[in-house]
């Protein structure tokens, strides 16, 4: 009963999405991304999210690197990284990550190193959670496509 | 696809963020635009065929012959916050260029700063979009492109008409001027997005014809 499998997987996906929305992890912008995906660009969401992961991890490394410096004082540089992180998070609908960036930026503007460290921990956790959930989402989607494809090879 | 080449407008999108470039490209392609993306203002100017050094010669067109713009650009959409040349700097350079000033420019920004917005609009930007950009924003681009197209067509028409009437003088000067005025008026009435933009247009035109770009000043980035 492969068709049933595809339907059940779709339901699983929707449930996960609903949860993420409810938790505020994702917002409407993520839906916009999905709407931009179609037959001419079938991997759009995955592509963009993977770029986001790649860039975010680089930014997190940079931020940690800065704060771990013994004589750290370049809050301006930190602000630049944070702006970039905020922008990209906002662009894919990663609401909670973005909100932590906002708080982080506020601490940075006050040259509050301890506050920045706390914010960085929080940011790393939020990012981790987001990444895991999005991977889960993509996995379900992949399985669903396979299941649907196996039953109706002509269908998307 | 059945779309005539005339309706395939070409948009140049400028943004230092790769994700945002992907997004805007997808948004524009979904609305049937041809898209070129670049990651900086400098690259945008290169693509448009403008060289910094040529700005100092106001008598000579600022487009260098070897890099003459091969593809027509119908609209430029640029991020505001970029390292090096900001979107605002790019906007100014475009408006200062005799070959590019008629291309409509739209600014995008992730931050809602009213002074920033009005500064851009005063400098000649057609619109200011807050990020993340939505399909409804992209829908607002077409009228700006059409307005420029109509203006270009009108100018072409005038040139052709003047050529036609060049040899035997069929019309007196007064009749010709009246006809030109009527055509102009008629075209203005055809613009659907009426009063608000017209007011903005009229407000802006004195600024656009300001001799600023004829001063031969080289702007340093």
Short mmCIF file of C-alpha atoms in Angstrom, two decimals:
data_model
loop_
_atom_site.label_atom_id
_atom_site.label_comp_id
_atom_site.label_asym_id
_atom_site.label_seq_id
_atom_site.Cartn_x
_atom_site.Cartn_y
_atom_site.Cartn_z
CA UNK A 1 0.00 0.00 0.00
CA UNK A 2 2.56 2.53 -1.13
CA UNK A 3 0.02 5.27 -1.78
CA UNK A 4 -1.07 5.12 1.82
CA UNK A 5 2.55 5.49 2.86
CA UNK A 6 2.90 8.68 0.84
CA UNK A 7 -0.24 10.14 2.39
CA UNK A 8 0.83 9.21 5.88
CA UNK A 9 4.21 10.79 5.31
CA UNK A 10 2.58 13.97 4.06
CA UNK A 11 0.52 14.04 7.25
CA UNK A 12 3.68 13.58 9.31
CA UNK A 13 5.30 16.45 7.50
CA UNK A 14 2.35 18.74 8.08
CA UNK A 15 2.27 17.79 11.72
CA UNK A 16 5.94 18.61 12.15
CA UNK A 17 5.51 21.91 10.33
CA UNK A 18 2.55 22.81 12.50
CA UNK A 19 4.60 22.07 15.59
CA UNK A 20 7.47 24.23 14.42
CA UNK A 21 5.10 27.07 13.68
CA UNK A 22 3.46 26.68 17.03
CA UNK A 23 6.83 26.79 18.77
CA UNK A 24 7.76 29.91 16.82
CA UNK A 25 10.77 28.15 15.34
CA UNK A 26 9.53 28.89 11.83
CA UNK A 27 7.34 31.68 10.54
CA UNK A 28 5.39 32.52 7.41
CA UNK A 29 8.51 33.21 5.40
CA UNK A 30 9.24 29.48 5.38
CA UNK A 31 5.91 28.92 3.69
CA UNK A 32 6.86 31.55 1.13
CA UNK A 33 9.97 29.49 0.37
CA UNK A 34 7.86 26.41 -0.17
CA UNK A 35 5.56 28.30 -2.48
CA UNK A 36 8.51 29.32 -4.62
CA UNK A 37 9.32 25.66 -5.21
CA UNK A 38 7.76 24.04 -8.25
CA UNK A 39 8.53 21.69 -11.15
CA UNK A 40 10.98 24.18 -12.65
CA UNK A 41 12.79 24.50 -9.33
CA UNK A 42 11.98 21.28 -7.44
CA UNK A 43 14.78 21.50 -4.86
CA UNK A 44 14.56 25.16 -4.10
CA UNK A 45 13.80 24.93 -0.38
CA UNK A 46 16.48 22.33 0.23
CA UNK A 47 19.03 24.35 -1.73
CA UNK A 48 18.37 27.56 0.14
CA UNK A 49 18.27 25.88 3.55
CA UNK A 50 21.56 24.12 2.88
CA UNK A 51 23.17 27.43 1.99
CA UNK A 52 21.72 28.78 5.23
CA UNK A 53 23.24 25.92 7.24
CA UNK A 54 26.62 26.40 5.63
CA UNK A 55 26.67 30.15 6.20
CA UNK A 56 25.25 29.94 9.72
CA UNK A 57 27.86 27.49 10.89
CA UNK A 58 30.58 29.72 9.56
CA UNK A 59 29.05 32.70 11.36
CA UNK A 60 28.73 30.76 14.61
CA UNK A 61 32.39 29.74 14.38
CA UNK A 62 33.37 33.35 13.77
CA UNK A 63 31.29 34.58 16.69
CA UNK A 64 32.71 32.01 19.06
CA UNK A 65 36.20 32.73 17.78
CA UNK A 66 35.77 36.42 18.52
CA UNK A 67 34.40 35.93 22.02
CA UNK A 68 37.09 33.41 22.92
CA UNK A 69 39.82 35.94 22.15
CA UNK A 70 41.59 36.98 25.32
CA UNK A 71 41.57 40.68 24.49
CA UNK A 72 38.36 40.72 22.54
CA UNK A 73 37.01 44.20 21.82
CA UNK A 74 35.79 44.14 18.24
CA UNK A 75 32.09 44.42 18.94
CA UNK A 76 31.64 46.13 15.61
CA UNK A 77 32.83 43.04 13.78
CA UNK A 78 30.52 40.95 15.90
CA UNK A 79 27.68 43.26 14.94
CA UNK A 80 28.41 42.70 11.27
CA UNK A 81 28.29 38.91 11.68
CA UNK A 82 25.07 39.22 13.64
CA UNK A 83 23.43 41.41 11.03
CA UNK A 84 24.24 38.83 8.42
CA UNK A 85 22.89 36.03 10.60
CA UNK A 86 19.75 38.01 11.32
CA UNK A 87 19.20 38.73 7.66
CA UNK A 88 19.59 35.18 6.46
CA UNK A 89 17.49 33.79 9.30
CA UNK A 90 14.75 36.24 8.50
CA UNK A 91 14.94 35.31 4.82
CA UNK A 92 14.26 31.62 5.45
CA UNK A 93 11.73 32.15 8.23
CA UNK A 94 13.92 31.02 11.14
CA UNK A 95 12.10 33.20 13.64
CA UNK A 96 13.55 32.02 16.94
CA UNK A 97 17.11 32.06 15.70
CA UNK A 98 16.56 35.57 14.41
CA UNK A 99 15.13 36.73 17.74
CA UNK A 100 18.15 35.43 19.62
CA UNK A 101 20.35 37.35 17.18
CA UNK A 102 18.46 40.52 18.05
CA UNK A 103 19.10 40.00 21.76
CA UNK A 104 22.71 39.10 21.02
CA UNK A 105 23.13 42.29 19.03
CA UNK A 106 21.72 44.34 21.90
CA UNK A 107 24.29 42.84 24.29
CA UNK A 108 27.00 43.51 21.74
CA UNK A 109 25.98 47.15 21.39
CA UNK A 110 26.35 47.50 25.13
CA UNK A 111 29.80 45.91 24.96
CA UNK A 112 28.44 43.34 27.38
CA UNK A 113 30.79 40.38 26.96
CA UNK A 114 29.10 38.12 29.48
CA UNK A 115 25.74 38.87 27.90
CA UNK A 116 27.19 38.07 24.49
CA UNK A 117 28.51 34.73 25.71
CA UNK A 118 25.14 33.80 27.11
CA UNK A 119 23.45 34.87 23.89
CA UNK A 120 25.92 32.81 21.85
CA UNK A 121 25.10 29.67 23.89
CA UNK A 122 21.43 30.28 23.33
CA UNK A 123 21.99 30.92 19.65
CA UNK A 124 23.95 27.71 19.20
CA UNK A 125 21.18 25.74 20.91
CA UNK A 126 18.43 27.32 18.87
CA UNK A 127 20.34 26.80 15.65
CA UNK A 128 20.98 23.15 16.56
CA UNK A 129 17.31 22.53 17.22
CA UNK A 130 16.31 24.21 13.97
CA UNK A 131 18.82 22.23 11.96
CA UNK A 132 17.69 18.92 13.41
CA UNK A 133 14.04 19.67 12.76
CA UNK A 134 14.63 20.83 9.22
CA UNK A 135 16.66 17.71 8.49
CA UNK A 136 13.77 15.67 9.83
CA UNK A 137 11.41 17.59 7.58
CA UNK A 138 13.53 17.00 4.50
CA UNK A 139 13.86 13.31 5.30
CA UNK A 140 10.11 12.87 5.54
CA UNK A 141 9.68 14.82 2.31
CA UNK A 142 12.26 12.64 0.55
CA UNK A 143 10.52 9.48 1.68
CA UNK A 144 7.15 10.87 0.67
CA UNK A 145 8.36 11.67 -2.85
CA UNK A 146 9.81 8.19 -3.19
CA UNK A 147 6.63 6.57 -1.94
CA UNK A 148 4.40 8.69 -4.19
CA UNK A 149 6.74 8.15 -7.14
CA UNK A 150 6.78 4.39 -6.71
CA UNK A 151 3.03 4.18 -6.95
CA UNK A 152 2.42 6.80 -9.63
CA UNK A 153 5.62 7.21 -11.57
CA UNK A 154 4.22 10.09 -13.66
CA UNK A 155 3.13 12.19 -10.69
CA UNK A 156 5.33 14.76 -8.98
CA UNK B 1 6.17 29.36 -23.35
CA UNK B 2 4.33 31.56 -25.81
CA UNK B 3 5.55 34.83 -24.30
CA UNK B 4 6.82 37.31 -26.88
CA UNK B 5 10.35 38.58 -26.32
CA UNK B 6 8.97 42.06 -25.71
CA UNK B 7 7.38 41.06 -22.44
CA UNK B 8 10.54 39.37 -21.16
CA UNK B 9 11.94 42.15 -19.06
CA UNK B 10 15.41 41.92 -17.62
CA UNK B 11 16.08 42.73 -13.99
CA UNK B 12 19.50 43.18 -12.45
CA UNK B 13 19.47 42.18 -8.77
CA UNK B 14 22.27 43.28 -6.44
CA UNK B 15 22.78 41.74 -2.99
CA UNK B 16 25.82 40.59 -1.03
CA UNK B 17 23.82 37.80 0.64
CA UNK B 18 23.78 34.58 -1.36
CA UNK B 19 20.50 33.46 0.19
CA UNK B 20 18.82 36.74 -0.67
CA UNK B 21 20.16 36.56 -4.23
CA UNK B 22 18.65 33.07 -4.58
CA UNK B 23 15.37 34.30 -3.17
CA UNK B 24 15.04 37.40 -5.30
CA UNK B 25 16.07 35.46 -8.39
CA UNK B 26 13.38 32.87 -7.77
CA UNK B 27 10.76 35.53 -7.00
CA UNK B 28 11.56 37.40 -10.21
CA UNK B 29 11.70 34.28 -12.40
CA UNK B 30 8.33 33.19 -11.04
CA UNK B 31 7.02 36.49 -12.34
CA UNK B 32 8.52 35.82 -15.78
CA UNK B 33 11.45 38.20 -15.53
CA UNK B 34 14.85 37.48 -16.91
CA UNK B 35 17.30 37.84 -14.03
CA UNK B 36 20.96 38.59 -13.54
CA UNK B 37 22.31 38.63 -9.98
CA UNK B 38 25.55 40.21 -8.79
CA UNK B 39 26.98 40.44 -5.31
CA UNK B 40 28.16 44.04 -5.22
CA UNK B 41 27.51 47.53 -6.49
CA UNK B 42 30.86 47.51 -8.25
CA UNK B 43 29.94 44.38 -10.20
CA UNK B 44 26.57 45.89 -10.99
CA UNK B 45 28.21 48.93 -12.55
CA UNK B 46 30.59 46.68 -14.48
CA UNK B 47 27.66 44.72 -15.82
CA UNK B 48 25.94 47.92 -16.81
CA UNK B 49 29.05 48.98 -18.68
CA UNK B 50 30.01 51.94 -16.50
CA UNK B 51 33.55 52.82 -15.56
CA UNK B 52 34.46 55.10 -12.67
CA UNK B 53 37.03 57.07 -14.71
CA UNK B 54 34.55 58.05 -17.40
CA UNK B 55 32.47 60.02 -14.93
CA UNK B 56 34.92 62.91 -15.15
CA UNK B 57 34.21 63.48 -18.85
CA UNK B 58 30.73 64.85 -18.93
CA UNK B 59 30.78 65.51 -22.66
CA UNK B 60 31.62 61.94 -23.55
CA UNK B 61 29.08 59.18 -22.86
CA UNK B 62 30.10 57.25 -19.77
CA UNK B 63 29.83 53.83 -21.38
CA UNK B 64 33.12 52.40 -22.57
CA UNK B 65 32.94 50.97 -26.10
CA UNK B 66 34.40 47.54 -25.33
CA UNK B 67 32.06 46.84 -22.46
CA UNK B 68 28.97 48.37 -24.03
CA UNK B 69 25.90 46.98 -22.39
CA UNK B 70 24.88 44.07 -24.59
CA UNK B 71 21.76 43.14 -22.72
CA UNK B 72 19.17 45.75 -21.94
CA UNK B 73 18.39 46.12 -18.24
CA UNK B 74 14.84 47.23 -17.53
CA UNK B 75 15.06 47.53 -13.75
CA UNK B 76 17.65 47.38 -11.01
CA UNK B 77 16.79 46.06 -7.57
CA UNK B 78 19.46 46.42 -4.92
CA UNK B 79 20.02 45.74 -1.24
CA UNK B 80 20.77 48.81 0.83
CA UNK B 81 23.32 47.43 3.30
CA UNK B 82 26.30 46.10 1.41
CA UNK B 83 30.00 46.29 2.25
CA UNK B 84 31.91 48.80 0.12
CA UNK B 85 29.37 50.44 -2.16
CA UNK B 86 25.99 50.60 -0.49
CA UNK B 87 22.72 50.40 -2.40
CA UNK B 88 22.37 54.10 -1.90
CA UNK B 89 25.81 54.77 -3.42
CA UNK B 90 24.87 52.58 -6.36
CA UNK B 91 21.60 54.43 -6.80
CA UNK B 92 23.42 57.74 -6.92
CA UNK B 93 25.91 56.52 -9.47
CA UNK B 94 23.13 55.24 -11.68
CA UNK B 95 21.25 58.50 -11.49
CA UNK B 96 24.43 60.39 -12.25
CA UNK B 97 25.09 58.36 -15.39
CA UNK B 98 23.62 59.77 -18.57
CA UNK B 99 23.22 56.31 -20.05
CA UNK B 100 21.67 54.69 -16.98
CA UNK B 101 19.63 57.34 -15.20
CA UNK B 102 16.39 56.27 -16.85
CA UNK B 103 16.55 52.72 -15.54
CA UNK B 104 14.15 52.42 -12.59
CA UNK B 105 15.87 51.47 -9.32
CA UNK B 106 14.29 49.74 -6.32
CA UNK B 107 15.96 49.45 -2.90
CA UNK B 108 15.55 46.55 -0.45
CA UNK B 109 16.44 46.59 3.21
CA UNK B 110 15.97 44.37 6.23
CA UNK B 111 15.62 47.44 8.44
CA UNK B 112 12.78 49.88 8.57
CA UNK B 113 14.54 53.21 8.93
CA UNK B 114 12.30 56.08 7.76
CA UNK B 115 15.17 58.50 7.12
CA UNK B 116 16.87 55.86 5.00
CA UNK B 117 13.72 55.29 3.02
CA UNK B 118 13.09 58.95 2.30
CA UNK B 119 16.73 59.53 1.39
CA UNK B 120 16.52 56.79 -1.22
CA UNK B 121 13.24 57.99 -2.62
CA UNK B 122 14.57 61.53 -2.83
CA UNK B 123 17.58 60.28 -4.71
CA UNK B 124 15.29 58.75 -7.31
CA UNK B 125 14.49 55.22 -6.16
CA UNK B 126 11.07 54.14 -7.33
CA UNK B 127 10.26 51.92 -4.37
CA UNK B 128 11.68 50.72 -1.09
CA UNK B 129 10.96 47.11 -0.12
CA UNK B 130 11.38 45.69 3.35
CA UNK B 131 12.94 42.26 3.46
CA UNK B 132 11.99 39.52 3.21
CA UNK B 133 10.66 40.51 -0.20
CA UNK B 134 7.27 39.04 -1.08
CA UNK B 135 5.58 38.19 -4.38
CA UNK B 136 3.23 41.14 -3.80
CA UNK B 137 6.29 43.41 -3.81
CA UNK B 138 7.48 41.95 -7.11
CA UNK B 139 4.05 42.69 -8.60
CA UNK B 140 4.72 46.37 -8.04
CA UNK B 141 7.71 46.40 -10.37
CA UNK B 142 5.97 46.20 -13.71
CA UNK B 143 4.41 49.70 -13.72
CA UNK B 144 7.87 51.24 -13.20
CA UNK B 145 9.29 49.31 -16.13
CA UNK B 146 6.28 50.16 -18.33
CA UNK B 147 6.52 53.84 -17.49
CA UNK B 148 10.11 53.92 -18.75
CA UNK B 149 9.20 51.88 -21.82
CA UNK B 150 6.41 54.28 -22.72
CA UNK B 151 8.72 57.24 -22.24
CA UNK B 152 11.34 55.65 -24.49
CA UNK B 153 8.74 54.85 -27.12
CA UNK B 154 7.42 58.38 -26.96
CA UNK B 155 10.91 59.79 -27.44
CA UNK B 156 11.52 57.46 -30.38
CA UNK B 157 8.23 58.47 -31.90
CA UNK B 158 9.14 62.12 -31.64
CA UNK B 159 12.47 61.49 -33.32
CA UNK B 160 10.82 59.59 -36.17
CA UNK B 161 8.20 62.26 -36.59
CA UNK B 162 10.80 64.97 -36.74
CA UNK B 163 12.71 63.02 -39.36
CA UNK B 164 9.59 62.57 -41.44
CA UNK B 165 8.73 66.24 -41.38
CA UNK B 166 12.33 67.26 -41.89
CA UNK B 167 12.25 67.91 -45.63
CA UNK B 168 8.98 69.45 -46.79
CA UNK B 169 7.49 71.60 -44.04
CA UNK B 170 3.95 70.23 -43.74
CA UNK B 171 3.29 71.73 -40.38
CA UNK B 172 3.99 75.09 -38.93
CA UNK B 173 6.03 75.10 -35.75
CA UNK B 174 2.97 75.96 -33.60
CA UNK B 175 0.94 73.05 -34.98
CA UNK B 176 3.82 70.67 -34.36
CA UNK B 177 4.29 71.83 -30.75
CA UNK B 178 0.59 71.52 -30.08
CA UNK B 179 0.61 67.99 -31.41
CA UNK B 180 3.56 67.07 -29.20
CA UNK B 181 1.79 68.45 -26.16
CA UNK B 182 -1.36 66.53 -26.97
CA UNK B 183 0.55 63.27 -27.35
CA UNK B 184 2.36 63.86 -24.06
CA UNK B 185 -0.87 64.65 -22.25
CA UNK B 186 -2.59 61.61 -23.74
CA UNK B 187 0.20 59.30 -22.64
CA UNK B 188 0.18 60.72 -19.13
CA UNK B 189 -3.53 60.06 -18.86
CA UNK B 190 -2.95 56.45 -19.82
CA UNK B 191 -0.82 55.83 -16.75
CA UNK B 192 -3.07 53.93 -14.39
CA UNK B 193 -1.26 54.46 -11.11
CA UNK B 194 -2.23 58.08 -11.23
CA UNK B 195 -2.04 60.87 -8.78
CA UNK B 196 0.29 59.68 -6.09
CA UNK B 197 3.09 58.58 -8.38
CA UNK B 198 2.58 61.51 -10.72
CA UNK B 199 2.99 63.86 -7.78
CA UNK B 200 6.13 62.03 -6.77
CA UNK B 201 7.38 62.13 -10.35
CA UNK B 202 6.81 65.87 -10.63
CA UNK B 203 8.44 66.34 -7.29
CA UNK B 204 11.47 64.40 -8.43
CA UNK B 205 12.01 65.75 -11.90
CA UNK B 206 13.66 69.03 -10.83
CA UNK B 207 16.13 66.93 -8.83
CA UNK B 208 16.81 64.70 -11.80
CA UNK B 209 17.62 67.58 -14.07
CA UNK B 210 19.84 69.15 -11.45
CA UNK B 211 23.18 69.84 -13.11
CA UNK B 212 24.90 67.76 -10.41
CA UNK B 213 25.99 65.06 -12.82
CA UNK B 214 27.31 67.60 -15.30
CA UNK B 215 29.75 69.06 -12.82
CA UNK B 216 32.31 66.48 -13.77
CA UNK B 217 32.92 65.57 -10.16
CA UNK B 218 34.30 62.12 -9.66
CA UNK B 219 32.58 60.46 -6.78
CA UNK B 220 34.92 58.56 -4.54
CA UNK B 221 33.53 55.34 -3.13
#
